[in-house]
mmCIF file of C-alpha atoms in Angstrom:
data_model
loop_
_atom_site.group_PDB
_atom_site.id
_atom_site.type_symbol
_atom_site.label_atom_id
_atom_site.label_comp_id
_atom_site.label_asym_id
_atom_site.label_seq_id
_atom_site.Cartn_x
_atom_site.Cartn_y
_atom_site.Cartn_z
ATOM 1 C CA MET A 197 -55.370 0.945 -28.283
ATOM 2 C CA ASN A 198 -54.375 3.191 -30.926
ATOM 3 C CA LYS A 199 -50.808 2.530 -33.033
ATOM 4 C CA LYS A 200 -49.259 6.080 -30.580
ATOM 5 C CA SER A 201 -49.852 3.777 -27.920
ATOM 6 C CA ILE A 202 -48.567 0.410 -28.681
ATOM 7 C CA PHE A 203 -45.247 1.859 -30.715
ATOM 8 C CA LEU A 204 -45.191 3.988 -26.874
ATOM 9 C CA LEU A 205 -45.412 1.086 -24.671
ATOM 10 C CA SER A 206 -43.170 -0.969 -26.700
ATOM 11 C CA ALA A 207 -40.106 1.548 -27.166
ATOM 12 C CA ALA A 208 -40.720 2.132 -23.391
ATOM 13 C CA SER A 209 -40.391 -1.866 -22.895
ATOM 14 C CA MET A 210 -36.717 -2.248 -24.839
ATOM 15 C CA MET A 211 -35.942 1.271 -22.392
ATOM 16 C CA LEU A 212 -36.625 -1.371 -19.851
ATOM 17 C CA PHE A 213 -35.409 -4.300 -20.760
ATOM 18 C CA ALA A 214 -31.893 -2.501 -22.648
ATOM 19 C CA SER A 215 -31.760 -0.508 -18.814
ATOM 20 C CA CYS A 216 -31.926 -4.063 -17.138
ATOM 21 C CA SER A 217 -30.097 -6.005 -18.959
ATOM 22 C CA LYS A 218 -26.202 -4.152 -19.441
ATOM 23 C CA LEU A 219 -23.509 -3.798 -16.576
ATOM 24 C CA GLY A 220 -23.408 0.015 -15.973
ATOM 25 C CA ALA A 221 -19.963 1.970 -14.844
ATOM 26 C CA LEU A 222 -18.618 2.267 -11.173
ATOM 27 C CA THR A 223 -17.713 4.724 -8.930
ATOM 28 C CA ALA A 224 -14.424 5.252 -6.895
ATOM 29 C CA ASP A 225 -16.949 5.637 -4.513
ATOM 30 C CA ASN A 226 -17.383 1.667 -4.661
ATOM 31 C CA PHE A 227 -14.171 0.702 -3.849
ATOM 32 C CA THR A 228 -11.485 1.359 -0.585
ATOM 33 C CA VAL A 229 -7.884 1.099 -1.172
ATOM 34 C CA THR A 230 -4.919 0.842 2.284
ATOM 35 C CA PRO A 231 -2.812 2.117 2.040
ATOM 36 C CA ASN A 232 -3.356 5.092 0.289
ATOM 37 C CA PRO A 233 -0.826 6.329 -1.190
ATOM 38 C CA LEU A 234 0.315 3.266 -1.856
ATOM 39 C CA GLU A 235 3.813 2.216 -0.980
ATOM 40 C CA THR A 236 7.116 -0.244 -1.903
ATOM 41 C CA GLN A 237 7.244 -3.571 0.735
ATOM 42 C CA ALA A 238 10.490 -5.632 -0.527
ATOM 43 C CA GLY A 239 10.858 -5.015 -3.673
ATOM 44 C CA THR A 240 7.045 -5.372 -4.418
ATOM 45 C CA VAL A 241 3.546 -2.696 -4.193
ATOM 46 C CA PRO A 242 1.102 -4.949 -2.253
ATOM 47 C CA ALA A 243 -2.820 -3.544 -2.063
ATOM 48 C CA THR A 244 -6.007 -4.332 0.020
ATOM 49 C CA ILE A 245 -8.908 -3.447 -2.244
ATOM 50 C CA ASN A 246 -12.551 -3.423 -0.239
ATOM 51 C CA GLY A 247 -15.193 -3.010 -2.958
ATOM 52 C CA HIS A 248 -18.874 -2.373 -2.608
ATOM 53 C CA PHE A 249 -21.259 -3.874 -5.518
ATOM 54 C CA PRO A 250 -24.507 -2.269 -5.157
ATOM 55 C CA GLU A 251 -28.016 -3.082 -5.252
ATOM 56 C CA LYS A 252 -29.454 -4.102 -8.623
ATOM 57 C CA TYR A 253 -26.468 -3.931 -9.671
ATOM 58 C CA MET A 254 -25.416 -7.266 -10.594
ATOM 59 C CA LYS A 255 -27.754 -9.902 -13.017
ATOM 60 C CA LYS A 256 -27.871 -13.026 -12.052
ATOM 61 C CA LYS A 257 -26.934 -14.804 -15.287
ATOM 62 C CA ALA A 258 -23.331 -11.937 -15.063
ATOM 63 C CA VAL A 259 -19.808 -12.193 -14.454
ATOM 64 C CA VAL A 260 -17.559 -9.880 -13.590
ATOM 65 C CA THR A 261 -13.409 -10.253 -13.295
ATOM 66 C CA VAL A 262 -12.069 -7.012 -11.274
ATOM 67 C CA VAL A 263 -8.880 -6.815 -12.245
ATOM 68 C CA PRO A 264 -6.116 -4.092 -10.697
ATOM 69 C CA GLU A 265 -3.589 -2.189 -12.589
ATOM 70 C CA LEU A 266 -0.795 -0.420 -11.689
ATOM 71 C CA ARG A 267 -0.183 2.645 -14.515
ATOM 72 C CA TYR A 268 3.507 4.407 -14.083
ATOM 73 C CA ALA A 269 4.237 7.300 -15.355
ATOM 74 C CA ASN A 270 6.775 5.880 -17.485
ATOM 75 C CA GLY A 271 4.434 3.933 -19.449
ATOM 76 C CA VAL A 272 4.653 0.772 -17.228
ATOM 77 C CA THR A 273 1.940 -1.738 -16.737
ATOM 78 C CA VAL A 274 0.873 -4.144 -14.427
ATOM 79 C CA GLN A 275 -1.203 -6.097 -13.347
ATOM 80 C CA GLY A 276 -2.431 -7.559 -10.272
ATOM 81 C CA SER A 277 -3.877 -10.223 -8.851
ATOM 82 C CA SER A 278 -7.682 -10.636 -10.210
ATOM 83 C CA ALA A 279 -10.612 -11.318 -8.497
ATOM 84 C CA THR A 280 -14.584 -13.157 -9.824
ATOM 85 C CA PHE A 281 -17.766 -12.075 -8.697
ATOM 86 C CA GLN A 282 -20.647 -13.513 -10.653
ATOM 87 C CA GLY A 283 -24.249 -14.260 -9.927
ATOM 88 C CA GLU A 284 -27.131 -15.761 -7.657
ATOM 89 C CA ASN A 285 -27.896 -18.049 -11.185
ATOM 90 C CA VAL A 286 -24.365 -18.642 -12.098
ATOM 91 C CA ALA A 287 -23.485 -22.008 -11.593
ATOM 92 C CA GLY A 288 -18.930 -20.860 -10.467
ATOM 93 C CA ASN A 289 -16.695 -21.174 -8.442
ATOM 94 C CA GLY A 290 -16.941 -17.027 -8.017
ATOM 95 C CA GLN A 291 -17.974 -15.063 -5.471
ATOM 96 C CA THR A 292 -21.669 -14.292 -5.733
ATOM 97 C CA ILE A 293 -23.325 -11.361 -5.470
ATOM 98 C CA THR A 294 -27.330 -11.370 -5.154
ATOM 99 C CA TYR A 295 -29.571 -8.952 -7.597
ATOM 100 C CA LYS A 296 -31.269 -7.454 -4.840
ATOM 101 C CA VAL A 297 -28.710 -6.548 -2.113
ATOM 102 C CA GLY A 298 -25.469 -5.954 -4.361
ATOM 103 C CA GLY A 299 -21.993 -7.038 -2.106
ATOM 104 C CA ASN A 300 -19.260 -6.476 -0.424
ATOM 105 C CA TYR A 301 -15.786 -8.240 -1.085
ATOM 106 C CA THR A 302 -12.172 -7.345 -0.541
ATOM 107 C CA MET A 303 -9.856 -9.090 -2.211
ATOM 108 C CA LYS A 304 -5.618 -8.293 -1.477
ATOM 109 C CA THR A 305 -3.242 -7.591 -4.566
ATOM 110 C CA ASN A 306 0.580 -7.454 -5.331
ATOM 111 C CA PHE A 307 2.715 -5.165 -8.057
ATOM 112 C CA ALA A 308 6.206 -5.414 -9.183
ATOM 113 C CA TYR A 309 7.625 -2.137 -8.372
ATOM 114 C CA ALA A 310 8.796 -0.664 -11.593
ATOM 115 C CA ASP A 311 11.748 1.972 -10.457
ATOM 116 C CA CYS A 312 8.858 4.738 -10.573
ATOM 117 C CA ASN A 313 7.106 6.560 -7.234
ATOM 118 C CA LYS A 314 4.989 8.260 -9.578
ATOM 119 C CA ALA A 315 1.917 5.881 -10.653
ATOM 120 C CA ASP A 316 -1.972 5.385 -10.696
ATOM 121 C CA MET A 317 -4.206 2.810 -9.503
ATOM 122 C CA TYR A 318 -6.899 1.504 -11.570
ATOM 123 C CA LEU A 319 -9.382 -1.846 -11.545
ATOM 124 C CA THR A 320 -10.706 -2.640 -14.878
ATOM 125 C CA PHE A 321 -13.543 -5.400 -15.446
ATOM 126 C CA ASN A 322 -13.887 -7.349 -17.281
ATOM 127 C CA ALA A 323 -17.918 -7.918 -17.984
ATOM 128 C CA SER A 324 -20.648 -10.275 -19.717
ATOM 129 C CA ILE A 325 -23.564 -11.284 -18.881
ATOM 130 C CA GLY A 326 -24.171 -15.087 -20.817
ATOM 131 C CA LYS A 327 -22.090 -15.116 -23.923
ATOM 132 C CA LYS A 328 -22.125 -10.803 -24.241
ATOM 133 C CA LYS A 329 -19.635 -8.550 -22.976
ATOM 134 C CA PHE A 330 -20.291 -5.719 -22.135
ATOM 135 C CA ASP A 331 -17.501 -2.688 -21.905
ATOM 136 C CA VAL A 332 -17.513 -1.513 -17.806
ATOM 137 C CA PRO A 333 -15.372 2.196 -17.414
ATOM 138 C CA ALA A 334 -11.996 1.439 -15.781
ATOM 139 C CA VAL A 335 -11.670 3.215 -12.417
ATOM 140 C CA LYS A 336 -9.185 5.378 -10.792
ATOM 141 C CA VAL A 337 -9.027 3.809 -6.856
ATOM 142 C CA ALA A 338 -5.245 4.823 -5.430
ATOM 143 C CA GLU A 339 -2.530 7.250 -6.445
ATOM 144 C CA GLY A 340 1.260 7.486 -6.166
ATOM 145 C CA ILE A 341 3.731 5.677 -4.819
ATOM 146 C CA ILE A 342 5.603 6.093 -0.576
ATOM 147 C CA ALA A 343 9.730 4.058 -2.569
ATOM 148 C CA THR A 344 11.670 5.639 0.396
ATOM 149 C CA SER A 345 13.044 1.228 0.225
ATOM 150 C CA GLU A 346 13.546 0.851 -2.618
ATOM 151 C CA LEU A 347 15.632 4.866 -2.300
ATOM 152 C CA TYR A 348 17.159 4.098 0.127
ATOM 153 C CA LYS A 349 18.089 0.238 -0.994
ATOM 154 C CA LYS A 350 19.451 2.847 -3.947
ATOM 155 C CA THR A 351 21.174 5.268 -2.397
ATOM 156 C CA LEU A 352 22.994 2.847 -0.401
ATOM 157 C CA ALA A 353 24.458 0.669 -3.624
ATOM 158 C CA THR A 354 25.047 4.436 -5.383
ATOM 159 C CA ALA A 355 26.905 6.859 -2.307
ATOM 160 C CA THR A 356 30.818 6.144 -1.544
ATOM 161 C CA PRO A 357 30.694 6.417 2.485
ATOM 162 C CA ALA A 358 32.851 9.011 3.968
ATOM 163 C CA LEU A 359 34.665 7.431 7.630
ATOM 164 C CA ALA A 360 35.661 8.870 9.410
ATOM 165 C CA THR A 361 36.899 7.980 12.987
ATOM 166 C CA ASP A 362 35.949 9.750 16.631
ATOM 167 C CA GLY A 363 37.872 11.390 19.598
ATOM 168 C CA TYR A 364 35.132 9.740 21.936
ATOM 169 C CA GLN A 365 36.538 7.534 25.324
ATOM 170 C CA ARG A 366 34.826 5.156 27.326
ATOM 171 C CA ILE A 367 37.073 5.310 30.100
ATOM 172 C CA ASN A 368 39.825 8.352 30.334
ATOM 173 C CA LYS A 369 42.931 6.485 32.959
ATOM 174 C CA LYS A 370 44.078 8.618 35.004
ATOM 175 C CA LYS A 371 47.005 7.431 37.643
ATOM 176 C CA GLN A 372 48.560 10.525 40.528
ATOM 177 C CA GLU A 373 51.838 9.497 42.428
ATOM 178 C CA ALA A 374 53.075 11.419 45.792
ATOM 179 C CA ASN A 375 55.849 11.089 47.602
ATOM 180 C CA ILE A 376 54.977 11.614 51.523
ATOM 181 C CA LYS A 377 57.869 12.245 54.020
ATOM 182 C CA PHE A 378 57.310 11.220 57.985
ATOM 183 C CA LEU A 379 59.207 12.406 60.056
ATOM 184 C CA ILE A 380 61.472 9.314 62.908
ATOM 185 C CA GLN A 381 58.886 7.366 64.063
ATOM 186 C CA GLN A 382 55.990 9.877 63.423
ATOM 187 C CA GLY A 383 52.587 9.098 61.649
ATOM 188 C CA THR A 384 51.724 12.716 60.647
ATOM 189 C CA CYS A 385 51.453 13.269 56.858
ATOM 190 C CA ARG A 386 52.561 16.768 56.502
ATOM 191 C CA LEU A 387 51.325 18.493 53.595
ATOM 192 C CA ARG A 388 54.706 20.294 52.737
ATOM 193 C CA GLU A 389 56.959 17.304 52.684
ATOM 194 C CA THR A 390 54.085 15.852 49.997
ATOM 195 C CA THR A 391 54.706 16.361 46.723
ATOM 196 C CA LEU A 392 51.776 14.861 43.812
ATOM 197 C CA SER A 393 53.073 13.760 40.084
ATOM 198 C CA GLN A 394 50.771 12.925 37.881
ATOM 199 C CA SER A 395 50.647 10.979 34.485
ATOM 200 C CA ALA A 396 47.658 10.116 31.855
#
């Protein structure tokens, strides 16, 4: 084997080792967020994230912590509840994801509402293999906030109500009176002798 062949074999081995030892980027296709767009509930913004680690992504000694972030247009960033996932050879408390098959997971999170309807939800990652940390780019997974409940409360707190009585009456009471004159010793009612008066 000549020097050129040895060099090419060595370079290929290094490339293979490098590709096997890194954690690559994930895409929005790996995640589904419910609801999307997000929606406020009682002053918070809840979300359920369904994620998928593809096959041969989670190295056997890897640990990946997924941290949801809600980035508001006014510059405020709020972090939600994180979840930790680990490879097969890691002795930890995270959910184990196999290297060959990959795995699915579901995590729930809750963000504080920052009085801004424009926001994007990102997933950020703290990733490491052994003691070595890796930079996994953040992924945008949802956008927008339907804040009807918060806007409704704000409107009630600031608006001046206009109150007016209406003329509706459920029952209209009416009374009619009749003065009927009968001939002596007769029970026949003569209409021309009848007078009617009406009052409310």
